[in-house]
PDB file of C-alpha atoms in Angstrom:
ATOM      1  CA  UNK A   1      34.742 -33.206  87.998  1.00 77.00           C
ATOM      2  CA  UNK A   2      32.691 -30.161  87.052  1.00 91.00           C
ATOM      3  CA  UNK A   3      30.975 -30.711  83.711  1.00 95.00           C
ATOM      4  CA  UNK A   4      30.699 -28.191  80.894  1.00 96.00           C
ATOM      5  CA  UNK A   5      27.548 -26.104  81.354  1.00 97.00           C
ATOM      6  CA  UNK A   6      26.516 -24.626  78.017  1.00 95.00           C
ATOM      7  CA  UNK A   7      23.842 -22.514  79.699  1.00 97.00           C
ATOM      8  CA  UNK A   8      26.047 -20.894  82.334  1.00 97.00           C
ATOM      9  CA  UNK A   9      27.330 -17.663  80.832  1.00 96.00           C
ATOM     10  CA  UNK A  10      24.414 -16.827  78.564  1.00 97.00           C
ATOM     11  CA  UNK A  11      21.929 -17.464  81.368  1.00 98.00           C
ATOM     12  CA  UNK A  12      23.902 -15.165  83.667  1.00 98.00           C
ATOM     13  CA  UNK A  13      23.736 -12.476  80.979  1.00 98.00           C
ATOM     14  CA  UNK A  14      20.007 -13.005  80.464  1.00 99.00           C
ATOM     15  CA  UNK A  15      19.311 -12.816  84.191  1.00 99.00           C
ATOM     16  CA  UNK A  16      21.308  -9.586  84.394  1.00 98.00           C
ATOM     17  CA  UNK A  17      19.233  -8.119  81.565  1.00 98.00           C
ATOM     18  CA  UNK A  18      16.014  -9.107  83.312  1.00 99.00           C
ATOM     19  CA  UNK A  19      17.098  -7.572  86.626  1.00 99.00           C
ATOM     20  CA  UNK A  20      18.362  -4.395  84.973  1.00 98.00           C
ATOM     21  CA  UNK A  21      15.215  -3.877  82.920  1.00 99.00           C
ATOM     22  CA  UNK A  22      12.888  -4.615  85.833  1.00 99.00           C
ATOM     23  CA  UNK A  23      14.710  -2.005  87.916  1.00 99.00           C
ATOM     24  CA  UNK A  24      14.509   0.556  85.114  1.00 99.00           C
ATOM     25  CA  UNK A  25      10.785  -0.073  84.652  1.00 99.00           C
ATOM     26  CA  UNK A  26       9.961   0.362  88.331  1.00 98.00           C
ATOM     27  CA  UNK A  27      11.983   3.589  88.477  1.00 98.00           C
ATOM     28  CA  UNK A  28      10.324   5.088  85.387  1.00 99.00           C
ATOM     29  CA  UNK A  29       7.750   7.884  85.534  1.00 98.00           C
ATOM     30  CA  UNK A  30       5.671   6.878  82.531  1.00 98.00           C
ATOM     31  CA  UNK A  31       4.032  10.272  82.178  1.00 98.00           C
ATOM     32  CA  UNK A  32       7.411  11.388  80.819  1.00 98.00           C
ATOM     33  CA  UNK A  33       7.556  10.001  77.268  1.00 97.00           C
ATOM     34  CA  UNK A  34      11.327  10.415  76.882  1.00 96.00           C
ATOM     35  CA  UNK A  35      12.037   8.698  80.194  1.00 97.00           C
ATOM     36  CA  UNK A  36       9.606   5.914  79.353  1.00 98.00           C
ATOM     37  CA  UNK A  37      11.248   5.309  75.990  1.00 98.00           C
ATOM     38  CA  UNK A  38      14.493   4.299  77.709  1.00 98.00           C
ATOM     39  CA  UNK A  39      12.631   1.632  79.690  1.00 98.00           C
ATOM     40  CA  UNK A  40      10.696   0.508  76.631  1.00 99.00           C
ATOM     41  CA  UNK A  41      13.839   0.144  74.520  1.00 98.00           C
ATOM     42  CA  UNK A  42      15.382  -2.042  77.228  1.00 98.00           C
ATOM     43  CA  UNK A  43      12.205  -4.125  77.326  1.00 99.00           C
ATOM     44  CA  UNK A  44      12.233  -4.575  73.555  1.00 99.00           C
ATOM     45  CA  UNK A  45      15.878  -5.656  73.669  1.00 98.00           C
ATOM     46  CA  UNK A  46      15.053  -8.266  76.316  1.00 98.00           C
ATOM     47  CA  UNK A  47      12.116  -9.618  74.321  1.00 98.00           C
ATOM     48  CA  UNK A  48      14.288  -9.924  71.213  1.00 98.00           C
ATOM     49  CA  UNK A  49      17.234 -11.623  72.897  1.00 97.00           C
ATOM     50  CA  UNK A  50      14.960 -14.143  74.652  1.00 98.00           C
ATOM     51  CA  UNK A  51      13.239 -14.964  71.362  1.00 98.00           C
ATOM     52  CA  UNK A  52      16.633 -15.533  69.749  1.00 97.00           C
ATOM     53  CA  UNK A  53      17.841 -17.586  72.728  1.00 97.00           C
ATOM     54  CA  UNK A  54      14.790 -19.861  72.542  1.00 97.00           C
ATOM     55  CA  UNK A  55      15.358 -20.279  68.792  1.00 96.00           C
ATOM     56  CA  UNK A  56      18.972 -21.348  69.374  1.00 97.00           C
ATOM     57  CA  UNK A  57      17.863 -23.868  72.002  1.00 97.00           C
ATOM     58  CA  UNK A  58      15.086 -25.239  69.783  1.00 97.00           C
ATOM     59  CA  UNK A  59      17.510 -25.587  66.865  1.00 97.00           C
ATOM     60  CA  UNK A  60      20.640 -26.951  68.535  1.00 97.00           C
ATOM     61  CA  UNK A  61      20.079 -28.040  72.139  1.00 98.00           C
ATOM     62  CA  UNK A  62      16.665 -29.687  72.280  1.00 98.00           C
ATOM     63  CA  UNK A  63      17.304 -31.984  69.281  1.00 98.00           C
ATOM     64  CA  UNK A  64      20.310 -33.378  71.163  1.00 98.00           C
ATOM     65  CA  UNK A  65      18.026 -34.158  74.100  1.00 98.00           C
ATOM     66  CA  UNK A  66      15.001 -35.415  72.177  1.00 98.00           C
ATOM     67  CA  UNK A  67      16.513 -38.737  71.142  1.00 96.00           C
ATOM     68  CA  UNK A  68      16.927 -39.607  74.833  1.00 98.00           C
ATOM     69  CA  UNK A  69      13.904 -37.883  76.424  1.00 98.00           C
ATOM     70  CA  UNK A  70      11.242 -36.744  73.975  1.00 98.00           C
ATOM     71  CA  UNK A  71       8.721 -35.951  76.716  1.00 98.00           C
ATOM     72  CA  UNK A  72      11.140 -33.545  78.389  1.00 98.00           C
ATOM     73  CA  UNK A  73      11.744 -31.773  75.093  1.00 98.00           C
ATOM     74  CA  UNK A  74       8.001 -31.469  74.490  1.00 98.00           C
ATOM     75  CA  UNK A  75       7.579 -29.812  77.880  1.00 98.00           C
ATOM     76  CA  UNK A  76      10.307 -27.267  77.143  1.00 97.00           C
ATOM     77  CA  UNK A  77       8.937 -26.560  73.671  1.00 97.00           C
ATOM     78  CA  UNK A  78       5.583 -25.827  75.315  1.00 97.00           C
ATOM     79  CA  UNK A  79       7.309 -23.453  77.728  1.00 98.00           C
ATOM     80  CA  UNK A  80       9.009 -21.683  74.831  1.00 97.00           C
ATOM     81  CA  UNK A  81       5.567 -21.147  73.258  1.00 97.00           C
ATOM     82  CA  UNK A  82       4.274 -19.724  76.537  1.00 98.00           C
ATOM     83  CA  UNK A  83       7.316 -17.466  76.733  1.00 98.00           C
ATOM     84  CA  UNK A  84       6.625 -16.227  73.213  1.00 98.00           C
ATOM     85  CA  UNK A  85       3.090 -15.370  74.306  1.00 98.00           C
ATOM     86  CA  UNK A  86       4.363 -13.427  77.312  1.00 99.00           C
ATOM     87  CA  UNK A  87       6.732 -11.535  75.031  1.00 99.00           C
ATOM     88  CA  UNK A  88       3.930 -10.753  72.582  1.00 99.00           C
ATOM     89  CA  UNK A  89       1.842  -9.371  75.444  1.00 99.00           C
ATOM     90  CA  UNK A  90       4.711  -7.025  76.294  1.00 99.00           C
ATOM     91  CA  UNK A  91       4.876  -5.914  72.652  1.00 99.00           C
ATOM     92  CA  UNK A  92       1.137  -5.193  72.673  1.00 99.00           C
ATOM     93  CA  UNK A  93       1.409  -3.170  75.880  1.00 99.00           C
ATOM     94  CA  UNK A  94       4.310  -1.186  74.430  1.00 99.00           C
ATOM     95  CA  UNK A  95       2.195  -0.446  71.362  1.00 98.00           C
ATOM     96  CA  UNK A  96      -0.668   0.699  73.591  1.00 98.00           C
ATOM     97  CA  UNK A  97       1.646   3.012  75.529  1.00 98.00           C
ATOM     98  CA  UNK A  98       2.989   4.578  72.356  1.00 97.00           C
ATOM     99  CA  UNK A  99      -0.518   5.275  71.069  1.00 98.00           C
ATOM    100  CA  UNK A 100      -2.199   6.882  74.078  1.00 97.00           C
ATOM    101  CA  UNK A 101      -2.436  10.647  74.354  1.00 94.00           C
ATOM    102  CA  UNK A 102      -3.061  11.583  77.961  1.00 97.00           C
ATOM    103  CA  UNK A 103      -0.836  11.471  81.034  1.00 97.00           C
ATOM    104  CA  UNK A 104      -3.124   9.209  83.061  1.00 97.00           C
ATOM    105  CA  UNK A 105      -3.340   6.761  80.158  1.00 98.00           C
ATOM    106  CA  UNK A 106       0.458   6.673  79.912  1.00 98.00           C
ATOM    107  CA  UNK A 107       0.783   6.016  83.634  1.00 98.00           C
ATOM    108  CA  UNK A 108      -1.765   3.188  83.478  1.00 98.00           C
ATOM    109  CA  UNK A 109      -0.151   1.666  80.385  1.00 98.00           C
ATOM    110  CA  UNK A 110       3.278   1.875  82.009  1.00 98.00           C
ATOM    111  CA  UNK A 111       1.977   0.182  85.139  1.00 98.00           C
ATOM    112  CA  UNK A 112       0.494  -2.642  83.062  1.00 99.00           C
ATOM    113  CA  UNK A 113       3.773  -3.019  81.170  1.00 99.00           C
ATOM    114  CA  UNK A 114       5.780  -3.180  84.396  1.00 99.00           C
ATOM    115  CA  UNK A 115       3.503  -5.853  85.888  1.00 99.00           C
ATOM    116  CA  UNK A 116       3.581  -7.897  82.692  1.00 99.00           C
ATOM    117  CA  UNK A 117       7.369  -7.700  82.591  1.00 99.00           C
ATOM    118  CA  UNK A 118       7.556  -9.071  86.140  1.00 99.00           C
ATOM    119  CA  UNK A 119       5.489 -12.064  84.978  1.00 99.00           C
ATOM    120  CA  UNK A 120       7.845 -12.472  82.012  1.00 99.00           C
ATOM    121  CA  UNK A 121      10.891 -12.261  84.292  1.00 99.00           C
ATOM    122  CA  UNK A 122       9.597 -14.738  86.879  1.00 99.00           C
ATOM    123  CA  UNK A 123       8.645 -17.231  84.176  1.00 99.00           C
ATOM    124  CA  UNK A 124      12.047 -17.027  82.519  1.00 99.00           C
ATOM    125  CA  UNK A 125      14.022 -17.234  85.754  1.00 99.00           C
ATOM    126  CA  UNK A 126      12.174 -20.440  86.620  1.00 99.00           C
ATOM    127  CA  UNK A 127      12.483 -21.730  83.049  1.00 98.00           C
ATOM    128  CA  UNK A 128      16.255 -21.191  82.927  1.00 98.00           C
ATOM    129  CA  UNK A 129      16.660 -22.833  86.328  1.00 98.00           C
ATOM    130  CA  UNK A 130      14.818 -25.926  85.094  1.00 98.00           C
ATOM    131  CA  UNK A 131      16.950 -26.050  81.958  1.00 98.00           C
ATOM    132  CA  UNK A 132      20.147 -26.018  83.977  1.00 98.00           C
ATOM    133  CA  UNK A 133      18.910 -28.951  86.065  1.00 98.00           C
ATOM    134  CA  UNK A 134      16.790 -31.098  83.747  1.00 98.00           C
ATOM    135  CA  UNK A 135      18.325 -30.472  80.326  1.00 98.00           C
ATOM    136  CA  UNK A 136      21.881 -30.633  81.646  1.00 98.00           C
ATOM    137  CA  UNK A 137      21.122 -33.939  83.377  1.00 98.00           C
ATOM    138  CA  UNK A 138      20.296 -35.557  80.040  1.00 98.00           C
ATOM    139  CA  UNK A 139      23.168 -33.874  78.208  1.00 98.00           C
ATOM    140  CA  UNK A 140      25.717 -34.917  80.826  1.00 98.00           C
ATOM    141  CA  UNK A 141      24.480 -38.512  80.792  1.00 98.00           C
ATOM    142  CA  UNK A 142      24.806 -38.904  77.026  1.00 98.00           C
ATOM    143  CA  UNK A 143      27.424 -36.439  75.750  1.00 98.00           C
ATOM    144  CA  UNK A 144      31.049 -35.641  76.483  1.00 98.00           C
ATOM    145  CA  UNK A 145      32.132 -32.109  77.318  1.00 97.00           C
ATOM    146  CA  UNK A 146      33.797 -31.924  73.904  1.00 96.00           C
ATOM    147  CA  UNK A 147      30.502 -32.763  72.200  1.00 98.00           C
ATOM    148  CA  UNK A 148      28.644 -30.171  74.268  1.00 97.00           C
ATOM    149  CA  UNK A 149      31.269 -27.555  73.471  1.00 94.00           C
ATOM    150  CA  UNK A 150      30.792 -28.364  69.791  1.00 95.00           C
ATOM    151  CA  UNK A 151      27.063 -27.627  70.146  1.00 96.00           C
ATOM    152  CA  UNK A 152      27.912 -24.278  71.755  1.00 94.00           C
ATOM    153  CA  UNK A 153      30.303 -23.489  68.920  1.00 92.00           C
ATOM    154  CA  UNK A 154      27.629 -24.323  66.346  1.00 95.00           C
ATOM    155  CA  UNK A 155      25.290 -21.884  68.080  1.00 95.00           C
ATOM    156  CA  UNK A 156      27.952 -19.157  68.186  1.00 91.00           C
ATOM    157  CA  UNK A 157      28.723 -19.657  64.494  1.00 91.00           C
ATOM    158  CA  UNK A 158      25.036 -19.211  63.619  1.00 94.00           C
ATOM    159  CA  UNK A 159      24.641 -15.888  65.453  1.00 93.00           C
ATOM    160  CA  UNK A 160      25.003 -12.617  63.489  1.00 93.00           C
ATOM    161  CA  UNK A 161      27.974 -10.469  64.612  1.00 90.00           C
ATOM    162  CA  UNK A 162      25.806  -7.702  66.071  1.00 92.00           C
ATOM    163  CA  UNK A 163      23.806 -10.176  68.177  1.00 93.00           C
ATOM    164  CA  UNK A 164      27.009 -11.863  69.344  1.00 91.00           C
ATOM    165  CA  UNK A 165      28.505  -8.492  70.313  1.00 92.00           C
ATOM    166  CA  UNK A 166      25.355  -7.588  72.241  1.00 94.00           C
ATOM    167  CA  UNK A 167      25.399 -10.887  74.146  1.00 94.00           C
ATOM    168  CA  UNK A 168      29.131 -10.559  74.849  1.00 94.00           C
ATOM    169  CA  UNK A 169      28.577  -7.111  76.354  1.00 95.00           C
ATOM    170  CA  UNK A 170      26.105  -8.519  78.851  1.00 97.00           C
ATOM    171  CA  UNK A 171      28.135 -11.652  79.559  1.00 97.00           C
ATOM    172  CA  UNK A 172      31.268  -9.755  80.610  1.00 96.00           C
ATOM    173  CA  UNK A 173      29.125  -7.710  83.001  1.00 96.00           C
ATOM    174  CA  UNK A 174      27.505 -10.802  84.483  1.00 98.00           C
ATOM    175  CA  UNK A 175      30.155 -13.491  85.064  1.00 97.00           C
ATOM    176  CA  UNK A 176      32.833 -13.929  87.722  1.00 97.00           C
ATOM    177  CA  UNK A 177      36.557 -13.359  87.226  1.00 97.00           C
ATOM    178  CA  UNK A 178      37.439 -17.021  86.709  1.00 96.00           C
ATOM    179  CA  UNK A 179      34.746 -17.397  84.072  1.00 96.00           C
ATOM    180  CA  UNK A 180      35.842 -14.174  82.372  1.00 97.00           C
ATOM    181  CA  UNK A 181      39.487 -15.261  82.246  1.00 97.00           C
ATOM    182  CA  UNK A 182      38.598 -18.661  80.796  1.00 94.00           C
ATOM    183  CA  UNK A 183      36.260 -17.181  78.215  1.00 95.00           C
ATOM    184  CA  UNK A 184      38.529 -14.329  77.130  1.00 95.00           C
ATOM    185  CA  UNK A 185      41.544 -16.633  76.940  1.00 95.00           C
ATOM    186  CA  UNK A 186      39.570 -18.711  74.447  1.00 91.00           C
ATOM    187  CA  UNK A 187      38.538 -15.566  72.552  1.00 91.00           C
ATOM    188  CA  UNK A 188      42.183 -14.453  72.482  1.00 93.00           C
ATOM    189  CA  UNK A 189      43.252 -17.789  71.011  1.00 92.00           C
ATOM    190  CA  UNK A 190      40.511 -18.166  68.407  1.00 88.00           C
ATOM    191  CA  UNK A 191      39.072 -14.772  67.390  1.00 86.00           C
ATOM    192  CA  UNK A 192      40.460 -11.649  65.680  1.00 89.00           C
ATOM    193  CA  UNK A 193      42.139  -9.203  68.112  1.00 91.00           C
ATOM    194  CA  UNK A 194      39.362  -6.601  67.776  1.00 92.00           C
ATOM    195  CA  UNK A 195      36.848  -9.032  69.295  1.00 91.00           C
ATOM    196  CA  UNK A 196      38.872  -9.379  72.490  1.00 92.00           C
ATOM    197  CA  UNK A 197      39.520  -5.640  72.576  1.00 93.00           C
ATOM    198  CA  UNK A 198      35.833  -4.767  72.281  1.00 93.00           C
ATOM    199  CA  UNK A 199      34.949  -7.051  75.196  1.00 95.00           C
ATOM    200  CA  UNK A 200      37.796  -5.660  77.305  1.00 94.00           C
ATOM    201  CA  UNK A 201      36.619  -2.130  76.516  1.00 94.00           C
ATOM    202  CA  UNK A 202      33.172  -3.053  77.808  1.00 94.00           C
ATOM    203  CA  UNK A 203      34.797  -4.483  80.935  1.00 95.00           C
ATOM    204  CA  UNK A 204      36.747  -1.262  81.520  1.00 94.00           C
ATOM    205  CA  UNK A 205      33.571   0.783  81.101  1.00 94.00           C
ATOM    206  CA  UNK A 206      31.345  -1.297  83.377  1.00 94.00           C
ATOM    207  CA  UNK A 207      33.398  -3.292  85.906  1.00 95.00           C
ATOM    208  CA  UNK A 208      35.365  -2.113  88.961  1.00 96.00           C
ATOM    209  CA  UNK A 209      38.996  -1.400  88.081  1.00 95.00           C
ATOM    210  CA  UNK A 210      40.334  -4.103  90.416  1.00 96.00           C
ATOM    211  CA  UNK A 211      38.258  -6.717  88.601  1.00 96.00           C
ATOM    212  CA  UNK A 212      39.468  -5.517  85.211  1.00 96.00           C
ATOM    213  CA  UNK A 213      43.089  -5.733  86.401  1.00 96.00           C
ATOM    214  CA  UNK A 214      42.624  -9.334  87.595  1.00 96.00           C
ATOM    215  CA  UNK A 215      40.986 -10.332  84.322  1.00 97.00           C
ATOM    216  CA  UNK A 216      43.711  -8.701  82.233  1.00 96.00           C
ATOM    217  CA  UNK A 217      46.413 -10.365  84.331  1.00 95.00           C
ATOM    218  CA  UNK A 218      44.666 -13.710  83.948  1.00 96.00           C
ATOM    219  CA  UNK A 219      44.455 -13.643  80.172  1.00 96.00           C
ATOM    220  CA  UNK A 220      48.041 -12.374  79.878  1.00 89.00           C
ATOM    221  CA  UNK A 221      49.438 -15.277  81.914  1.00 75.00           C
TER     222      UNK A 221
END
């Protein structure tokens, strides 16, 4: 039987954000301040959402693991500190870019930012992969799916509405049809109608029409 994976949908959304931002950065001509600002705003959004994600894990997920494998938790806490450092480096490089005055300086600062973001992306892709293997192994050995779902619900309840809406936007873009139907069916049953409608609107705006039709049919069944 396939176990409940609390990381699945949010990690798909985070990976999508990393890929999308990396592509934008490498396509950006940093001599153009307006064009660069689009890439920088995406980078800042990624930094923020990864900081929030690590906070949620430190607050709700790792304590559930620590009682069974304290050494594993210590290793992931250390990785979260390293990730924070990589994010702070990106913030510093963004600040440098915004405070230089000449075209060549902007190009050099943009190149440094792009390279640093690749390091940030690679680290986080590997980090999330390890979480899905090592953290899930402990969780699945010691908790039922119902208990794990309760942890996920505690996290969701702690997230401000604007952050939850932002994450939902990226999740619907990043998951497969079966996952979308299961998730939106739960949203339909438990949340106000406007929540479901806002996610479906995002789906209509970003997904192929045939996918949207299948998802709508699935949640209507």
